[in-house]
C-alpha positions in Angstrom: -0.1 0.1 -0.2 1.2 3.5 -0.8 2.1 5.4 2.3 0.2 8.4 0.8 -2.9 6.1 0.5 -5.9 8.4 2.5 -6.6 5.6 6.1 -10.1 4.7 6.5 -11.8 6.2 9.5 -12.5 4.1 12.3 -15.1 4.2 14.2 -16.4 2.6 17.5 -19.9 1.0 18.1 -20.3 -0.4 21.9 -23.7 -2.3 22.4 -25.0 -5.1 24.1 -27.5 -5.5 21.6 -25.8 -8.6 19.5 -28.6 -7.4 16.7 -28.1 -3.6 16.7 -24.6 -3.8 16.7 -24.2 -6.1 13.5 -26.8 -3.3 11.6 -24.9 -0.3 12.9 -21.5 -2.5 12.2 -23.0 -2.7 8.3 -23.9 0.4 7.7 -21.1 1.8 8.8 -19.3 -0.7 6.5 -20.6 0.4 3.6 -19.9 4.0 3.8 -16.4 2.9 4.1 -15.6 3.2 7.2 -13.7 0.9 9.7 -15.4 -0.3 12.5 -14.3 -2.5 15.8 -16.9 -3.2 17.8 -17.8 -3.6 21.9 -20.7 -5.9 24.4 -19.2 -4.0 27.3 -17.6 -0.2 29.1 -14.8 -2.6 30.1 -14.0 -3.5 26.3 -14.7 0.0 24.9 -12.2 1.4 27.4 -9.9 -1.7 26.6 -10.0 -0.4 22.1 -9.9 2.8 23.0 -6.8 2.4 25.2 -4.3 1.3 22.6 -7.1 2.8 19.1 -7.4 6.3 17.9 -11.3 6.3 16.5 -13.1 9.3 14.6 -16.1 8.5 16.0 -17.5 6.3 19.2 -21.2 5.2 19.1 -22.3 3.9 22.0 -25.4 2.6 23.8 -27.0 4.4 26.9 -27.8 1.5 29.2 -25.0 -1.4 29.3 -24.7 -4.5 31.2 -21.8 -2.7 33.4 -22.4 0.3 33.5 -23.8 3.8 31.3 -22.7 5.0 27.9 -22.7 8.7 29.6 -19.8 7.2 31.1 -17.6 6.9 28.7 -18.6 10.5 27.4 -17.5 11.7 30.7 -14.5 9.9 30.2 -13.3 10.6 26.4 -14.5 14.3 27.1 -12.4 14.6 30.2 -9.3 12.8 28.8 -9.9 15.8 26.6 -9.6 13.9 23.7 -11.4 15.7 20.2 -13.0 12.1 19.4 -16.8 12.8 19.3 -19.2 11.1 20.9 -22.8 10.0 19.6 -25.4 8.2 21.4 -28.0 5.8 21.3 -30.9 6.2 22.9 -34.5 4.5 23.9 -37.2 5.4 21.5 -38.7 8.5 23.8 -36.2 9.2 26.1 -35.5 12.2 25.4 -34.3 12.8 28.8 -31.1 10.9 28.2 -30.5 12.6 24.8 -30.5 16.1 26.9 -28.5 14.0 29.9 -26.0 13.1 27.4 -25.8 16.3 24.9 -24.8 18.5 29.1 -22.1 15.8 29.4 -20.6 16.3 26.0 -21.9 13.9 23.6 -22.0 14.5 20.1 -25.2 14.0 19.1 -27.3 11.2 19.8 -29.8 9.1 17.7 -32.9 7.1 19.4 -34.4 3.9 18.8 -35.3 2.3 16.6 -32.3 3.5 14.7 -33.2 5.5 11.5 -30.5 4.4 9.1 -30.9 8.0 6.8 -30.3 9.5 10.2 -27.9 7.5 11.0 -25.9 8.4 7.8 -26.1 11.7 8.2 -24.7 11.7 11.6 -21.9 9.6 11.0 -20.6 12.2 8.4 -21.2 15.1 10.0 -19.0 13.8 13.0 -16.6 12.6 10.5 -16.0 16.4 9.1 -14.7 17.2 12.3 -11.4 15.5 12.3 -11.5 15.3 8.7 -8.3 15.1 6.6 -7.4 16.6 3.2 -6.7 13.5 1.2 -3.2 13.5 -0.2 -2.8 15.4 -3.7 -5.8 17.8 -2.2 -5.0 21.4 -0.9 -5.6 22.5 3.0 -8.5 23.5 3.7 -8.8 27.2 3.9 -7.4 29.1 6.7 -10.7 30.1 9.3 -11.7 34.0 8.5 -11.8 36.7 11.5 -14.2 36.0 13.7 -17.0 37.8 13.7 -17.2 39.0 17.3 -14.5 41.7 17.4 -12.6 42.8 20.7 -9.2 41.6 22.5 -10.8 42.3 26.1 -10.7 39.0 28.3 -14.2 37.9 28.6 -14.6 38.7 24.4 -11.9 36.0 23.9 -13.4 33.4 26.6 -16.8 33.9 24.5 -14.6 33.1 21.6 -13.1 29.7 23.3 -16.7 28.6 24.3 -17.0 29.2 20.9 -14.4 26.9 19.7 -15.5 24.2 21.8 -19.6 24.4 20.9 -18.7 24.2 17.6 -17.9 20.6 17.8 -21.4 19.2 19.4 -24.6 19.5 17.8 -26.2 20.1 21.3 -29.1 22.4 20.9 -27.9 25.7 21.7 -29.3 29.1 23.7 -28.0 32.1 23.2 -29.0 34.2 26.1 -28.4 38.1 25.7 -29.2 42.1 25.9 -31.1 43.7 22.6 -28.2 44.2 20.3 -25.3 42.0 21.8 -24.8 39.8 18.9 -26.7 36.9 19.1 -27.3 36.1 15.8 -23.2 36.7 15.0 -22.9 34.2 17.8 -24.7 32.5 16.1 -23.4 32.8 12.9 -19.9 32.2 14.1 -20.8 29.2 16.2 -22.2 27.8 12.3 -19.0 28.8 10.6 -16.7 27.0 13.0 -18.9 23.7 13.0 -18.6 20.8 10.9 -22.2 22.3 8.9 -20.0 25.3 7.3 -20.6 24.3 3.9 -24.6 23.9 4.4 -27.1 26.5 4.9 -27.3 28.9 8.4 -31.3 30.3 8.3 -32.3 32.5 10.9 -35.7 33.5 12.0 -37.5 36.1 14.0 -40.1 34.2 15.6 -41.4 37.3 16.5 -42.0 38.4 13.3 -44.2 35.7 12.1 -48.0 35.7 12.0 -49.9 33.0 13.7 -51.7 31.7 11.2 -48.2 31.9 8.7 -46.3 30.3 11.6 -46.9 25.9 10.6 -46.3 27.1 6.9 -43.3 28.9 6.8 -41.6 26.6 9.6 -42.5 23.0 8.0 -43.8 24.5 4.3 -46.8 22.6 2.6 -47.9 21.1 -0.5 -49.6 22.3 -3.6 -52.9 23.1 -3.1 -52.8 22.3 1.0 -55.3 25.4 1.6 -56.3 28.7 -0.3 -53.6 30.4 -1.7 -51.0 27.8 -2.1 -50.4 27.4 -5.8 -46.8 26.0 -5.5 -45.5 23.5 -3.1 -43.3 25.0 -0.7 -40.6 24.3 1.8 -40.5 25.7 5.0 -36.9 26.9 7.5 -36.3 22.9 8.6 -36.6 22.0 4.9 -34.4 24.7 4.0 -31.5 24.5 7.0 -31.5 21.0 6.0 -27.8 19.9 6.8 -27.2 23.2 8.5 -28.4 25.3 11.1 -31.8 26.5 11.7 -31.8 29.4 14.1 -34.7 30.6 16.2 -34.7 34.5 17.0 -37.1 35.3 19.7 -38.3 32.0 21.0 -40.1 33.2 23.8 -42.6 35.1 21.1 -43.6 31.8 19.9 -47.6 31.0 20.8 -47.7 28.0 22.8 -49.6 25.8 20.1 -46.5 26.6 18.6 -44.3 25.5 20.8 -45.5 22.0 21.0 -45.5 21.4 16.7 -41.1 22.7 17.3 -41.1 20.4 20.3 -41.7 17.4 18.4 -40.5 18.3 15.1 -36.7 18.7 17.3 -37.2 15.5 19.2 -38.5 13.3 16.1 -36.1 15.1 13.4 -38.8 14.6 11.1 -41.5 17.8 9.8 -44.7 17.2 8.0 -45.9 20.0 5.0 -49.0 21.0 5.7 -51.3 18.8 3.3 -48.6 15.5 3.0 -49.3 12.7 4.7 -46.3 11.5 5.3 -43.3 13.3 7.3 -39.7 14.0 5.8 -36.5 13.3 8.0 -34.7 16.9 8.1 -31.0 17.4 9.7 -30.8 20.6 11.6 -28.8 22.0 14.5 -30.9 24.5 16.4 -29.8 27.9 17.8 -32.0 29.3 19.9 -32.1 33.3 21.1 -34.0 35.6 23.4 -33.1 38.8 25.5 -36.0 37.7 27.7 -35.4 35.2 30.5 -36.7 32.5 29.2 -36.5 30.7 32.6 -39.0 33.1 33.7 -41.5 32.5 30.8 -41.9 29.0 31.7 -42.9 30.2 35.4 -45.2 32.8 34.1 -47.0 29.4 31.9 -45.9 31.7 28.3 -43.3 29.1 27.6 -43.5 25.6 27.0 -40.9 23.4 30.2 -40.5 20.6 28.0 -39.5 22.6 25.1 -37.4 25.0 27.5 -35.6 21.9 28.8 -35.0 21.1 25.1 -34.0 24.3 23.6 -31.1 25.0 26.9 -29.3 22.1 26.3 -26.3 24.3 26.3 -26.4 28.0 27.4 -24.8 30.9 26.2 -24.6 34.2 27.6 -23.6 37.6 25.5 -21.7 40.5 27.5 -23.0 43.4 27.0 -20.8 46.3 25.8 -21.0 48.5 28.8 -19.0 44.7 30.4 -16.3 44.9 26.9 -15.2 48.8 27.0 -12.0 48.0 25.8 -13.5 46.8 22.3 -14.6 50.2 22.0 -11.8 50.6 19.8 -11.3 48.1 17.9 -15.6 48.2 17.4 -15.8 51.8 16.6 -12.7 51.0 14.1 -14.8 48.5 12.7 -17.6 50.2 12.5 -16.4 53.7 10.8 -14.4 51.2 8.3 -17.4 49.9 6.8 -19.6 53.4 6.6 -16.6 55.4 4.8 -15.6 55.2 1.7 -11.8 54.6 0.1 -11.2 58.1 -0.9 -13.2 59.6 2.2 -12.1 58.3 5.4 -14.1 58.9 9.1 -11.7 60.0 11.5 -12.4 60.6 15.4 -11.7 63.6 17.0 -10.1 64.6 20.1 -11.9 62.8 23.6 -14.3 61.3 21.4 -13.5 57.6 22.3 -13.4 58.9 26.3 -17.1 60.3 25.8 -17.9 56.7 24.2 -16.4 55.1 27.2 -18.2 57.2 30.0 -21.9 55.9 28.0 -24.0 52.9 29.5 -24.8 51.7 25.9 -28.3 50.6 26.6 -28.7 49.1 23.2 -25.4 47.8 23.5 -23.4 47.4 20.0 -26.1 47.9 18.0 -26.7 51.4 19.6 -23.1 52.2 19.1 -23.9 51.4 15.0 -26.4 54.1 15.1 -24.8 56.5 17.1 -21.8 56.6 14.9 -24.3 56.7 11.9 -25.9 59.3 13.4 -22.7 61.5 14.1 -21.5 61.0 11.1 -24.3 62.6 9.6 -23.8 65.6 10.9 -19.5 65.5 11.3 -17.7 68.5 8.9 -15.2 66.4 6.2 -15.6 63.5 7.8 -14.3 64.5 11.8 -17.1 63.1 14.2 -16.7 65.4 17.5 -18.1 64.7 20.7 -20.8 67.5 19.6 -21.7 65.1 16.7 -22.4 61.9 19.2 -25.5 63.4 21.4 -25.0 61.2 24.0 -27.5 61.0 26.7 -28.4 64.3 25.1 -32.2 64.4 26.8 -31.0 63.9 29.8 -27.7 66.8 29.6 -30.1 69.4 28.8 -32.6 68.9 31.2 -29.4 68.6 34.0 -28.5 72.0 32.7 -31.9 73.3 31.8 -34.8 72.8 33.5 -38.2 72.8 31.0 -41.1 75.1 32.4 -44.0 75.8 30.5 -42.8 78.8 28.0 -43.4 82.3 28.7 -44.3 84.5 25.9 -41.6 85.8 23.8 -40.0 89.4 25.9 -38.8 92.4 23.6 -35.5 90.9 23.2 -36.4 87.8 22.7 -38.7 89.5 19.5 -35.6 91.2 18.6 -33.3 88.2 18.0 -36.0 86.3 16.2 -38.0 88.9 14.0 -40.9 87.2 12.7 -41.2 83.9 15.1 -44.9 83.1 15.6 -45.7 83.9 19.6 -47.5 81.5 21.3 -49.8 82.1 24.5 -48.6 79.9 26.9 -51.8 77.5 28.2 -52.6 78.0 32.2 -51.7 75.5 34.0 -53.0 72.1 33.5 -55.1 73.7 30.1 -53.7 71.9 27.0 -52.1 73.9 24.7 -54.8 74.9 21.4 -51.8 74.0 18.5 -49.3 71.3 20.1 -46.6 72.0 16.9 -46.5 75.9 17.6 -46.8 75.1 20.9 -43.6 72.6 20.9 -41.7 74.9 18.6 -42.5 77.8 21.3 -40.2 75.4 23.6 -37.6 74.5 21.4 -36.9 78.4 20.7 -36.9 79.8 24.3 -35.0 76.9 25.4 -32.3 77.7 22.6 -32.6 81.1 23.3 -31.7 80.7 27.0 -28.8 78.8 26.5 -27.8 81.2 23.7 -28.2 83.8 26.2 -26.4 82.1 28.8 -23.0 81.6 26.6 -23.3 85.3 25.7 -24.2 83.8 21.9 -21.2 81.3 22.0 -22.6 78.7 19.9 -20.4 76.0 20.4 -20.5 76.3 24.1 -24.5 76.9 23.6 -24.9 73.1 21.7 -22.0 71.2 24.4 -24.8 73.1 26.8 -27.5 71.1 25.3 -25.2 67.5 24.5 -26.4 68.4 20.4 -23.8 68.9 17.8 -22.6 72.6 16.5 -24.2 71.8 13.0 -27.4 70.2 14.8 -27.9 73.4 17.1 -27.0 75.6 13.8 -29.8 74.0 11.8 -32.2 74.4 14.6 -31.7 77.9 14.7 -32.3 78.6 11.4 -35.3 76.4 11.4 -36.4 78.9 14.5 -35.3 82.0 12.9 -33.3 82.9 15.4 -30.7 85.1 14.3 -27.6 86.2 16.8 -27.6 90.0 17.8 -26.4 92.9 15.9 -23.1 94.6 17.7 
């Protein structure tokens, strides 16, 4: 045999049922794999001690113990060998326990050979090496999760470990913290990277259309079903299905989703037979799912199946060391080749002092808005408008505006005079009243700063350009010397 001839992957099958063990062996041999078999934990341990396997397939119940022990031992030995477990029909709890212990995946009895083949192929791709003469796999692309803070480095390391499993993952995090980015990163590092990644916003689908959207439908299944259509599960077959804002699913749909996840089969509306689907489920929500279970708005059994592995994303305020990296990446996307966006003095310090309730998404919005007001692509502190409303309220309380004084009228000739309403009365014309409130505040800020518009803008928490625009709109003119 040539030294360059690739060696077939070797699989260890551990099962005390001779008939099932033989069925698994034959199926794997037909796939071109080398197979060793063991009937007990003791036999399996002896084989593992002297042989390197690309996959271990074990039954949960063995004469001398549980297959779960094998899962934990292989995981504790820090081996990269994926372990899949065979569970009894209806033993969903055992499958979840195995996945939590570090199992790569599971398959239920009676074993469906099509699902077995898909699972084995997915497992072998984890440790696949290029055959002789083939180019090595392309280097991994840069992480979608930018930053070098300790918390983000730990998150990336955790994602690298999770990517090797097929266990369902529940991503928790505040709005704007990057839950979909994390899900895409898990998919990109997994053995399913070449297959589809489908992200679904569960809160954006009308309840009447949910079953059709998730599972598809046959032609003529209902009025308007002019053609057969695949659902999200079929579209993600072989890849990853992300259920974003999963807490928004109605209870009736939760039941159907649970069955699809457990059985790994779906039935299109109007079809008589189910079809197998091979998807990894990643769910995400900004809500506390455990609280939703307590309140009765989310099924406990579905929570148990989705929350096999929990991944928590840190808010931006806990990783402010990453602000410079994140800002550079966002500005590089906002700018053009000819016009680079530049941060003025003190901008990064001002951003560090902000709490970012909207996280990275809010940072993107702040920078995009600031760029619209910036002069020549240079963003200054005033362009950020951070906490503008609260700063204005702190510096300038908002009383009911009085009628303009003679001095005000001289400053803003032609501006409409609106009589303020009596206490507890409603204004007769709300738009004109609000304009008068805005004029009054701006005039007072200008008076306090002797009409220094830069200082007045800072006092109001807005940019110089915003103040200049508002003065023009409200016909506020600088008094003549």
